[in-house]
PDB file of C-alpha atoms in Angstrom:
ATOM      1  CA  MET Z 147     380.073 112.377  16.170  1.00 60.00           C
ATOM      2  CA  ASN Z 148     383.062 111.296  13.989  1.00 65.00           C
ATOM      3  CA  ASP Z 149     385.891 112.693  16.451  1.00 66.00           C
ATOM      4  CA  GLY Z 150     387.348 114.785  13.681  1.00 79.00           C
ATOM      5  CA  ILE Z 151     387.963 111.806  11.131  1.00 91.00           C
ATOM      6  CA  ALA Z 152     388.154 113.091   7.389  1.00 95.00           C
ATOM      7  CA  LEU Z 153     385.309 111.543   5.485  1.00 96.00           C
ATOM      8  CA  ASP Z 154     386.737 111.503   2.162  1.00 94.00           C
ATOM      9  CA  SER Z 155     389.771 109.744   2.767  1.00 94.00           C
ATOM     10  CA  GLY Z 156     391.823 107.536   4.958  1.00 96.00           C
ATOM     11  CA  ASP Z 157     392.774 104.285   6.488  1.00 97.00           C
ATOM     12  CA  TRP Z 158     389.048 103.767   7.456  1.00 97.00           C
ATOM     13  CA  LEU Z 159     387.875 104.203   3.651  1.00 98.00           C
ATOM     14  CA  ASP Z 160     390.617 102.400   2.191  1.00 98.00           C
ATOM     15  CA  ALA Z 161     390.481  99.210   4.249  1.00 98.00           C
ATOM     16  CA  ASN Z 162     386.470  99.062   4.322  1.00 98.00           C
ATOM     17  CA  ARG Z 163     386.785  99.519   0.432  1.00 98.00           C
ATOM     18  CA  ALA Z 164     389.419  96.780   0.066  1.00 98.00           C
ATOM     19  CA  ASN Z 165     387.394  94.300   2.383  1.00 97.00           C
ATOM     20  CA  TRP Z 166     384.129  95.181   0.345  1.00 98.00           C
ATOM     21  CA  ASP Z 167     385.682  94.854  -2.986  1.00 98.00           C
ATOM     22  CA  GLU Z 168     386.906  91.178  -1.772  1.00 97.00           C
ATOM     23  CA  ARG Z 169     383.242  90.493  -0.911  1.00 97.00           C
ATOM     24  CA  VAL Z 170     381.431  90.991  -4.215  1.00 97.00           C
ATOM     25  CA  PRO Z 171     382.245  87.856  -5.901  1.00 96.00           C
ATOM     26  CA  VAL Z 172     381.658  85.918  -2.944  1.00 96.00           C
ATOM     27  CA  HIS Z 173     378.175  87.299  -2.428  1.00 97.00           C
ATOM     28  CA  VAL Z 174     377.308  87.250  -6.174  1.00 96.00           C
ATOM     29  CA  ALA Z 175     377.962  83.520  -5.827  1.00 95.00           C
ATOM     30  CA  SER Z 176     376.188  82.922  -2.666  1.00 95.00           C
ATOM     31  CA  GLU Z 177     373.076  81.614  -1.832  1.00 93.00           C
ATOM     32  CA  PHE Z 178     372.566  84.219   0.554  1.00 94.00           C
ATOM     33  CA  TYR Z 179     372.146  86.549  -2.435  1.00 96.00           C
ATOM     34  CA  ASP Z 180     369.850  84.449  -4.391  1.00 94.00           C
ATOM     35  CA  GLN Z 181     369.261  86.236  -7.746  1.00 95.00           C
ATOM     36  CA  SER Z 182     366.625  83.561  -9.144  1.00 95.00           C
ATOM     37  CA  GLY Z 183     363.771  85.432  -8.682  1.00 96.00           C
ATOM     38  CA  LEU Z 184     364.837  88.679  -9.936  1.00 97.00           C
ATOM     39  CA  ARG Z 185     365.958  86.848 -13.081  1.00 96.00           C
ATOM     40  CA  ALA Z 186     362.647  85.248 -13.250  1.00 96.00           C
ATOM     41  CA  GLY Z 187     360.807  88.820 -13.312  1.00 96.00           C
ATOM     42  CA  ARG Z 188     359.691  88.291  -9.725  1.00 95.00           C
ATOM     43  CA  GLY Z 189     362.589  89.760  -7.439  1.00 97.00           C
ATOM     44  CA  ALA Z 190     361.637  90.067  -4.033  1.00 97.00           C
ATOM     45  CA  LEU Z 191     363.104  91.711  -0.778  1.00 98.00           C
ATOM     46  CA  TYR Z 192     363.086  90.615   2.759  1.00 97.00           C
ATOM     47  CA  PRO Z 193     359.668  90.220   4.583  1.00 98.00           C
ATOM     48  CA  ILE Z 194     360.105  93.000   6.669  1.00 98.00           C
ATOM     49  CA  GLU Z 195     360.549  95.708   3.676  1.00 98.00           C
ATOM     50  CA  GLU Z 196     357.980  93.726   1.793  1.00 98.00           C
ATOM     51  CA  ALA Z 197     355.650  94.549   4.608  1.00 98.00           C
ATOM     52  CA  GLU Z 198     356.663  98.112   5.278  1.00 98.00           C
ATOM     53  CA  LEU Z 199     356.987  99.641   1.839  1.00 98.00           C
ATOM     54  CA  PRO Z 200     353.496  99.376   1.117  1.00 98.00           C
ATOM     55  CA  VAL Z 201     353.024 101.664   4.354  1.00 98.00           C
ATOM     56  CA  VAL Z 202     355.663 103.929   3.205  1.00 98.00           C
ATOM     57  CA  PHE Z 203     354.655 103.939  -0.527  1.00 98.00           C
ATOM     58  CA  PRO Z 204     350.993 103.254  -0.452  1.00 97.00           C
ATOM     59  CA  GLU Z 205     350.605 104.012  -3.996  1.00 96.00           C
ATOM     60  CA  GLY Z 206     353.511 101.470  -4.646  1.00 97.00           C
ATOM     61  CA  VAL Z 207     357.113 102.393  -5.991  1.00 98.00           C
ATOM     62  CA  GLY Z 208     355.916 102.645  -9.702  1.00 98.00           C
ATOM     63  CA  GLY Z 209     356.863 105.821 -11.304  1.00 98.00           C
ATOM     64  CA  LEU Z 210     358.889 106.958  -8.317  1.00 98.00           C
ATOM     65  CA  ARG Z 211     362.641 108.142  -8.734  1.00 98.00           C
ATOM     66  CA  ILE Z 212     364.560 106.289  -5.906  1.00 98.00           C
ATOM     67  CA  LEU Z 213     368.082 106.872  -4.831  1.00 98.00           C
ATOM     68  CA  HIS Z 214     369.483 103.635  -3.127  1.00 98.00           C
ATOM     69  CA  LEU Z 215     372.537 104.514  -0.969  1.00 98.00           C
ATOM     70  CA  GLN Z 216     375.185 101.898  -0.342  1.00 98.00           C
ATOM     71  CA  CYS Z 217     373.504  99.627  -2.738  1.00 98.00           C
ATOM     72  CA  HIS Z 218     376.266  96.847  -3.001  1.00 98.00           C
ATOM     73  CA  PHE Z 219     375.868  95.114  -6.141  1.00 98.00           C
ATOM     74  CA  GLY Z 220     372.394  96.297  -6.811  1.00 98.00           C
ATOM     75  CA  ALA Z 221     370.174  93.261  -6.501  1.00 98.00           C
ATOM     76  CA  ASP Z 222     367.545  95.224  -4.220  1.00 98.00           C
ATOM     77  CA  SER Z 223     368.066  98.314  -6.593  1.00 98.00           C
ATOM     78  CA  LEU Z 224     366.904  96.255  -9.368  1.00 98.00           C
ATOM     79  CA  VAL Z 225     363.776  94.478  -7.578  1.00 98.00           C
ATOM     80  CA  LEU Z 226     362.472  98.051  -7.081  1.00 98.00           C
ATOM     81  CA  ALA Z 227     363.246  98.998 -10.757  1.00 98.00           C
ATOM     82  CA  GLN Z 228     361.450  95.715 -11.574  1.00 98.00           C
ATOM     83  CA  ARG Z 229     358.556  97.317  -9.907  1.00 98.00           C
ATOM     84  CA  GLY Z 230     358.281 100.412 -12.080  1.00 98.00           C
ATOM     85  CA  ALA Z 231     360.741 102.685 -10.025  1.00 98.00           C
ATOM     86  CA  THR Z 232     363.557 104.603 -11.766  1.00 98.00           C
ATOM     87  CA  VAL Z 233     366.711 103.870  -9.311  1.00 98.00           C
ATOM     88  CA  VAL Z 234     370.080 105.158  -8.858  1.00 98.00           C
ATOM     89  CA  GLY Z 235     372.215 103.392  -6.840  1.00 98.00           C
ATOM     90  CA  ILE Z 236     375.636 104.494  -5.287  1.00 98.00           C
ATOM     91  CA  ASP Z 237     378.143 102.262  -3.697  1.00 98.00           C
ATOM     92  CA  PHE Z 238     381.923 102.885  -3.350  1.00 98.00           C
ATOM     93  CA  SER Z 239     382.978  99.474  -4.001  1.00 98.00           C
ATOM     94  CA  ARG Z 240     384.173  99.435  -8.024  1.00 98.00           C
ATOM     95  CA  PRO Z 241     383.589  95.388  -8.494  1.00 98.00           C
ATOM     96  CA  ALA Z 242     380.081  96.089  -6.778  1.00 98.00           C
ATOM     97  CA  VAL Z 243     379.265  98.622  -9.126  1.00 98.00           C
ATOM     98  CA  ARG Z 244     380.398  96.882 -12.410  1.00 98.00           C
ATOM     99  CA  ARG Z 245     378.609  93.718 -11.229  1.00 98.00           C
ATOM    100  CA  ALA Z 246     375.422  95.928 -10.489  1.00 98.00           C
ATOM    101  CA  ARG Z 247     375.441  97.219 -14.106  1.00 98.00           C
ATOM    102  CA  GLU Z 248     375.918  93.595 -15.697  1.00 98.00           C
ATOM    103  CA  LEU Z 249     373.149  92.387 -13.638  1.00 98.00           C
ATOM    104  CA  ALA Z 250     370.845  95.142 -14.876  1.00 98.00           C
ATOM    105  CA  ALA Z 251     371.971  94.456 -18.472  1.00 98.00           C
ATOM    106  CA  GLU Z 252     370.877  90.731 -17.900  1.00 97.00           C
ATOM    107  CA  VAL Z 253     367.684  91.106 -16.252  1.00 97.00           C
ATOM    108  CA  GLY Z 254     366.986  94.183 -19.076  1.00 98.00           C
ATOM    109  CA  LEU Z 255     366.476  97.039 -16.524  1.00 98.00           C
ATOM    110  CA  SER Z 256     369.616  99.056 -17.842  1.00 98.00           C
ATOM    111  CA  GLY Z 257     366.957 101.543 -18.875  1.00 98.00           C
ATOM    112  CA  ARG Z 258     365.230 101.811 -15.223  1.00 98.00           C
ATOM    113  CA  SER Z 259     368.638 101.949 -13.224  1.00 98.00           C
ATOM    114  CA  ARG Z 260     371.963 103.592 -13.506  1.00 98.00           C
ATOM    115  CA  PHE Z 261     374.966 102.569 -10.883  1.00 98.00           C
ATOM    116  CA  ILE Z 262     377.547 105.157  -9.584  1.00 98.00           C
ATOM    117  CA  GLU Z 263     380.882 104.213  -8.082  1.00 98.00           C
ATOM    118  CA  ALA Z 264     381.490 106.751  -5.274  1.00 98.00           C
ATOM    119  CA  ASN Z 265     382.272 106.988  -1.495  1.00 98.00           C
ATOM    120  CA  LEU Z 266     378.620 107.982   0.351  1.00 98.00           C
ATOM    121  CA  TYR Z 267     380.107 111.282   1.588  1.00 98.00           C
ATOM    122  CA  ASP Z 268     380.968 112.363  -1.942  1.00 98.00           C
ATOM    123  CA  ALA Z 269     377.493 111.580  -3.191  1.00 98.00           C
ATOM    124  CA  ARG Z 270     376.648 115.087  -3.677  1.00 98.00           C
ATOM    125  CA  HIS Z 271     379.761 115.385  -6.028  1.00 97.00           C
ATOM    126  CA  ALA Z 272     379.028 112.550  -7.807  1.00 98.00           C
ATOM    127  CA  LEU Z 273     375.581 112.932  -8.293  1.00 97.00           C
ATOM    128  CA  PRO Z 274     374.733 116.958  -8.074  1.00 97.00           C
ATOM    129  CA  GLU Z 275     370.950 116.854  -8.318  1.00 95.00           C
ATOM    130  CA  PRO Z 276     369.584 118.032  -5.109  1.00 96.00           C
ATOM    131  CA  GLU Z 277     366.048 117.569  -4.317  1.00 96.00           C
ATOM    132  CA  SER Z 278     365.635 115.523  -7.282  1.00 96.00           C
ATOM    133  CA  PHE Z 279     364.537 112.056  -5.925  1.00 98.00           C
ATOM    134  CA  ASP Z 280     360.868 110.979  -4.572  1.00 98.00           C
ATOM    135  CA  ALA Z 281     362.401 108.458  -2.179  1.00 98.00           C
ATOM    136  CA  VAL Z 282     365.932 107.591  -0.169  1.00 98.00           C
ATOM    137  CA  TYR Z 283     366.176 103.569   0.451  1.00 98.00           C
ATOM    138  CA  THR Z 284     368.827 101.967   2.333  1.00 98.00           C
ATOM    139  CA  THR Z 285     368.819  98.895   4.208  1.00 98.00           C
ATOM    140  CA  TRP Z 286     370.874  96.225   6.136  1.00 98.00           C
ATOM    141  CA  GLY Z 287     374.580  96.863   7.189  1.00 95.00           C
ATOM    142  CA  THR Z 288     375.117 100.383   6.136  1.00 98.00           C
ATOM    143  CA  ILE Z 289     375.474 102.966   8.741  1.00 98.00           C
ATOM    144  CA  GLY Z 290     377.847 100.953  11.171  1.00 96.00           C
ATOM    145  CA  TRP Z 291     380.321 101.425   8.095  1.00 97.00           C
ATOM    146  CA  LEU Z 292     379.857 105.154   8.432  1.00 97.00           C
ATOM    147  CA  PRO Z 293     381.681 107.533  10.927  1.00 97.00           C
ATOM    148  CA  ASP Z 294     379.412 110.344  10.810  1.00 97.00           C
ATOM    149  CA  VAL Z 295     375.624 109.580  10.881  1.00 97.00           C
ATOM    150  CA  ALA Z 296     374.711 113.536  10.866  1.00 98.00           C
ATOM    151  CA  GLU Z 297     376.497 113.980   7.755  1.00 98.00           C
ATOM    152  CA  TRP Z 298     374.623 110.766   6.108  1.00 98.00           C
ATOM    153  CA  ALA Z 299     371.236 112.293   7.185  1.00 98.00           C
ATOM    154  CA  ARG Z 300     372.151 115.823   5.595  1.00 98.00           C
ATOM    155  CA  ILE Z 301     372.948 113.997   2.249  1.00 98.00           C
ATOM    156  CA  VAL Z 302     369.565 112.097   2.764  1.00 98.00           C
ATOM    157  CA  ALA Z 303     367.797 115.266   2.894  1.00 98.00           C
ATOM    158  CA  TRP Z 304     369.593 116.943   0.259  1.00 98.00           C
ATOM    159  CA  PHE Z 305     368.731 114.529  -2.167  1.00 98.00           C
ATOM    160  CA  LEU Z 306     364.934 114.368  -1.344  1.00 98.00           C
ATOM    161  CA  LYS Z 307     362.270 116.235  -2.711  1.00 98.00           C
ATOM    162  CA  PRO Z 308     360.073 118.282  -0.170  1.00 98.00           C
ATOM    163  CA  GLY Z 309     357.743 115.573   0.956  1.00 98.00           C
ATOM    164  CA  GLY Z 310     360.106 112.894  -0.381  1.00 98.00           C
ATOM    165  CA  ARG Z 311     360.509 109.663   1.904  1.00 98.00           C
ATOM    166  CA  LEU Z 312     363.167 107.876   3.481  1.00 98.00           C
ATOM    167  CA  TYR Z 313     363.089 103.971   4.003  1.00 98.00           C
ATOM    168  CA  PHE Z 314     365.985 103.021   6.466  1.00 98.00           C
ATOM    169  CA  ALA Z 315     366.357  99.364   8.058  1.00 98.00           C
ATOM    170  CA  ASP Z 316     369.339  98.088   9.939  1.00 98.00           C
ATOM    171  CA  GLY Z 317     370.574  96.195  12.561  1.00 97.00           C
ATOM    172  CA  HIS Z 318     369.135  97.240  16.018  1.00 97.00           C
ATOM    173  CA  PRO Z 319     372.177  99.272  17.953  1.00 95.00           C
ATOM    174  CA  THR Z 320     371.525  97.118  21.121  1.00 94.00           C
ATOM    175  CA  ALA Z 321     372.245  93.963  19.468  1.00 93.00           C
ATOM    176  CA  PHE Z 322     375.652  95.203  17.953  1.00 89.00           C
ATOM    177  CA  VAL Z 323     377.008  95.336  21.593  1.00 88.00           C
ATOM    178  CA  PHE Z 324     377.149  91.661  21.840  1.00 87.00           C
ATOM    179  CA  SER Z 325     378.989  88.725  20.183  1.00 81.00           C
ATOM    180  CA  ASP Z 326     379.145  85.055  20.380  1.00 76.00           C
ATOM    181  CA  ARG Z 327     382.123  84.294  17.954  1.00 63.00           C
ATOM    182  CA  THR Z 328     383.982  82.622  20.758  1.00 55.00           C
ATOM    183  CA  ASP Z 329     381.364  80.200  22.044  1.00 55.00           C
ATOM    184  CA  SER Z 330     378.325  79.178  19.943  1.00 53.00           C
ATOM    185  CA  THR Z 331     376.753  77.171  22.641  1.00 55.00           C
ATOM    186  CA  VAL Z 332     375.325  79.763  24.590  1.00 63.00           C
ATOM    187  CA  LEU Z 333     373.779  83.319  24.236  1.00 72.00           C
ATOM    188  CA  PRO Z 334     375.737  86.122  22.928  1.00 81.00           C
ATOM    189  CA  SER Z 335     377.646  87.987  25.737  1.00 79.00           C
ATOM    190  CA  PHE Z 336     378.421  91.680  26.188  1.00 78.00           C
ATOM    191  CA  THR Z 337     381.590  92.585  23.839  1.00 80.00           C
ATOM    192  CA  TYR Z 338     381.278  96.195  22.560  1.00 79.00           C
ATOM    193  CA  PRO Z 339     380.186  99.317  24.017  1.00 79.00           C
ATOM    194  CA  TYR Z 340     376.767 100.623  22.820  1.00 85.00           C
ATOM    195  CA  SER Z 341     378.804 104.017  22.062  1.00 84.00           C
ATOM    196  CA  THR Z 342     382.277 104.870  21.181  1.00 79.00           C
ATOM    197  CA  ASP Z 343     381.579 108.508  20.863  1.00 83.00           C
ATOM    198  CA  GLY Z 344     382.807 108.326  17.371  1.00 83.00           C
ATOM    199  CA  VAL Z 345     385.886 106.379  17.793  1.00 91.00           C
ATOM    200  CA  ALA Z 346     385.882 103.270  15.219  1.00 93.00           C
ATOM    201  CA  ASP Z 347     386.121  99.730  16.374  1.00 90.00           C
ATOM    202  CA  VAL Z 348     388.965  98.421  14.411  1.00 94.00           C
ATOM    203  CA  VAL Z 349     388.155  94.858  13.571  1.00 91.00           C
ATOM    204  CA  ASP Z 350     390.450  91.946  12.136  1.00 93.00           C
ATOM    205  CA  GLU Z 351     388.313  89.036  11.403  1.00 90.00           C
ATOM    206  CA  ASN Z 352     388.282  86.692   8.384  1.00 90.00           C
ATOM    207  CA  TYR Z 353     384.538  86.287   8.452  1.00 86.00           C
ATOM    208  CA  ASP Z 354     381.584  86.873   6.160  1.00 91.00           C
ATOM    209  CA  TYR Z 355     377.810  86.449   6.902  1.00 91.00           C
ATOM    210  CA  ALA Z 356     376.979  85.390   3.427  1.00 93.00           C
ATOM    211  CA  ASP Z 357     379.773  82.517   3.182  1.00 91.00           C
ATOM    212  CA  ARG Z 358     381.303  81.402   6.565  1.00 87.00           C
ATOM    213  CA  ASP Z 359     383.882  79.459   4.585  1.00 88.00           C
ATOM    214  CA  ALA Z 360     385.271  82.390   2.659  1.00 91.00           C
ATOM    215  CA  LEU Z 361     388.765  83.618   3.252  1.00 91.00           C
ATOM    216  CA  PHE Z 362     389.756  87.228   2.717  1.00 95.00           C
ATOM    217  CA  GLU Z 363     393.147  89.057   2.407  1.00 95.00           C
ATOM    218  CA  ASN Z 364     391.768  92.314   3.378  1.00 96.00           C
ATOM    219  CA  THR Z 365     390.311  91.629   6.990  1.00 95.00           C
ATOM    220  CA  VAL Z 366     391.033  94.852   8.707  1.00 97.00           C
ATOM    221  CA  THR Z 367     387.672  97.036   8.708  1.00 96.00           C
ATOM    222  CA  TYR Z 368     386.572 100.052  10.941  1.00 97.00           C
ATOM    223  CA  GLU Z 369     383.123  99.921  12.167  1.00 95.00           C
ATOM    224  CA  TRP Z 370     381.098 102.465  14.410  1.00 95.00           C
ATOM    225  CA  GLN Z 371     378.599 101.914  16.847  1.00 93.00           C
ATOM    226  CA  HIS Z 372     376.015 104.757  16.460  1.00 95.00           C
ATOM    227  CA  PRO Z 373     373.478 104.711  19.426  1.00 96.00           C
ATOM    228  CA  LEU Z 374     369.558 105.080  18.308  1.00 97.00           C
ATOM    229  CA  SER Z 375     369.296 108.265  19.610  1.00 97.00           C
ATOM    230  CA  GLU Z 376     372.097 109.483  17.447  1.00 97.00           C
ATOM    231  CA  THR Z 377     370.609 108.355  14.462  1.00 98.00           C
ATOM    232  CA  VAL Z 378     366.891 109.508  15.153  1.00 98.00           C
ATOM    233  CA  THR Z 379     368.152 113.005  15.888  1.00 98.00           C
ATOM    234  CA  ALA Z 380     370.406 113.384  12.958  1.00 98.00           C
ATOM    235  CA  LEU Z 381     367.315 112.550  10.911  1.00 98.00           C
ATOM    236  CA  LEU Z 382     365.197 115.315  12.495  1.00 98.00           C
ATOM    237  CA  ASP Z 383     368.044 117.873  12.427  1.00 98.00           C
ATOM    238  CA  ALA Z 384     368.594 117.365   8.549  1.00 98.00           C
ATOM    239  CA  GLY Z 385     364.880 118.308   8.252  1.00 98.00           C
ATOM    240  CA  LEU Z 386     362.923 114.922   8.229  1.00 98.00           C
ATOM    241  CA  ARG Z 387     359.790 114.090  10.086  1.00 98.00           C
ATOM    242  CA  LEU Z 388     359.707 110.540  11.735  1.00 98.00           C
ATOM    243  CA  ASP Z 389     356.894 108.733  10.151  1.00 98.00           C
ATOM    244  CA  PHE Z 390     357.579 105.425  12.148  1.00 98.00           C
ATOM    245  CA  PHE Z 391     360.146 103.730  13.942  1.00 98.00           C
ATOM    246  CA  HIS Z 392     359.827  99.775  14.421  1.00 98.00           C
ATOM    247  CA  GLU Z 393     361.441  97.254  16.154  1.00 98.00           C
ATOM    248  CA  HIS Z 394     362.184  93.787  14.590  1.00 98.00           C
ATOM    249  CA  TYR Z 395     362.657  90.442  16.555  1.00 97.00           C
ATOM    250  CA  GLU Z 396     364.023  88.898  13.193  1.00 97.00           C
ATOM    251  CA  LEU Z 397     366.707  90.030  10.895  1.00 96.00           C
ATOM    252  CA  PRO Z 398     368.187  89.019   7.362  1.00 97.00           C
ATOM    253  CA  TRP Z 399     371.449  87.464   8.376  1.00 95.00           C
ATOM    254  CA  ARG Z 400     372.279  85.145  11.417  1.00 93.00           C
ATOM    255  CA  MET Z 401     373.961  87.600  13.618  1.00 92.00           C
ATOM    256  CA  PHE Z 402     374.341  85.131  16.579  1.00 90.00           C
ATOM    257  CA  GLU Z 403     374.705  81.417  16.541  1.00 88.00           C
ATOM    258  CA  ALA Z 404     371.779  81.121  18.942  1.00 88.00           C
ATOM    259  CA  LEU Z 405     369.433  82.488  16.112  1.00 92.00           C
ATOM    260  CA  GLU Z 406     367.165  80.230  14.071  1.00 94.00           C
ATOM    261  CA  PRO Z 407     365.984  80.303  10.467  1.00 95.00           C
ATOM    262  CA  THR Z 408     362.390  81.356   9.945  1.00 96.00           C
ATOM    263  CA  GLY Z 409     362.090  79.836   6.764  1.00 94.00           C
ATOM    264  CA  THR Z 410     361.405  83.232   4.895  1.00 94.00           C
ATOM    265  CA  GLY Z 411     365.148  84.468   4.639  1.00 94.00           C
ATOM    266  CA  LEU Z 412     365.129  85.936   8.320  1.00 97.00           C
ATOM    267  CA  TRP Z 413     366.526  84.719  11.712  1.00 96.00           C
ATOM    268  CA  ARG Z 414     365.171  84.986  15.218  1.00 96.00           C
ATOM    269  CA  TRP Z 415     365.491  83.990  18.633  1.00 92.00           C
ATOM    270  CA  PRO Z 416     364.725  80.403  19.388  1.00 89.00           C
ATOM    271  CA  GLU Z 417     362.160  80.982  22.336  1.00 84.00           C
ATOM    272  CA  LYS Z 418     361.880  84.457  23.924  1.00 86.00           C
ATOM    273  CA  LYS Z 419     362.553  88.038  22.499  1.00 90.00           C
ATOM    274  CA  TRP Z 420     365.341  88.520  24.155  1.00 89.00           C
ATOM    275  CA  LEU Z 421     366.017  91.947  22.612  1.00 92.00           C
ATOM    276  CA  PRO Z 422     365.432  93.410  19.361  1.00 96.00           C
ATOM    277  CA  LEU Z 423     367.606  92.493  16.347  1.00 97.00           C
ATOM    278  CA  GLY Z 424     366.558  94.988  13.800  1.00 98.00           C
ATOM    279  CA  MET Z 425     364.987  98.225  13.191  1.00 98.00           C
ATOM    280  CA  SER Z 426     363.547 100.382  10.700  1.00 98.00           C
ATOM    281  CA  ILE Z 427     362.452 103.930  10.328  1.00 98.00           C
ATOM    282  CA  ALA Z 428     360.357 105.903   7.748  1.00 98.00           C
ATOM    283  CA  ALA Z 429     360.799 109.473   7.450  1.00 98.00           C
ATOM    284  CA  THR Z 430     359.616 112.352   5.108  1.00 98.00           C
ATOM    285  CA  ARG Z 431     361.540 115.456   4.079  1.00 98.00           C
ATOM    286  CA  LEU Z 432     359.696 118.628   5.331  1.00 97.00           C
TER     287      LEU Z 432
END
């Protein structure tokens, strides 16, 4: 549900793009997006993906043609390319796509990767290749920036070959109803509704998960709360078969101050598993 919002233009798209354009140089320079392993020829994904991708792709990703939606500056795209996949990354940020191409050249993977600047909802026009990919990959901080999950799922299905597979991981929608920005000494408190029926939360906040000291000029963003049932139903309606749905009590960024580092690049609750922080889905195009 998107409450009639235009998907190809509008204040939501302009504001979110401007915010992410500013984030690119901050993220490229941050320890959060450490690229040393990639440059050394041994790039790695987060432990959640590393554990699950062999289940989704038991034969490995070598030789697969993979579409990476909302790829940011391409670091994860290039990890997959480094393992033998041919990867096309799409992102709406021009600085992100420019940096992805530069990084691909730096690590010698330009021949296995291509990066396209496009709003996700324009992906069919930017890359008119239906049923041409063995896999679609999209992880961490993606659909919350999108007003229409049903159209996202249809785009995923449109690009996948019959039998092609989706791997998707993101923050858990139950965790996104909480916030602790006003008091870091207690557990997060209920702040946002679980569903806003397609209406955006318009947030004006000078905050970045990768560098908390970073300051931006474009601080307004439009974000959407997508209930779990909305996402799963969208994938089923688009013609995908659900292969697994996993909940995780760890995730790759410090969503709440109460979380503690695991030492593996993830963050978790300090004691009890209060509620799931992340989720992942594998699905197959029928």
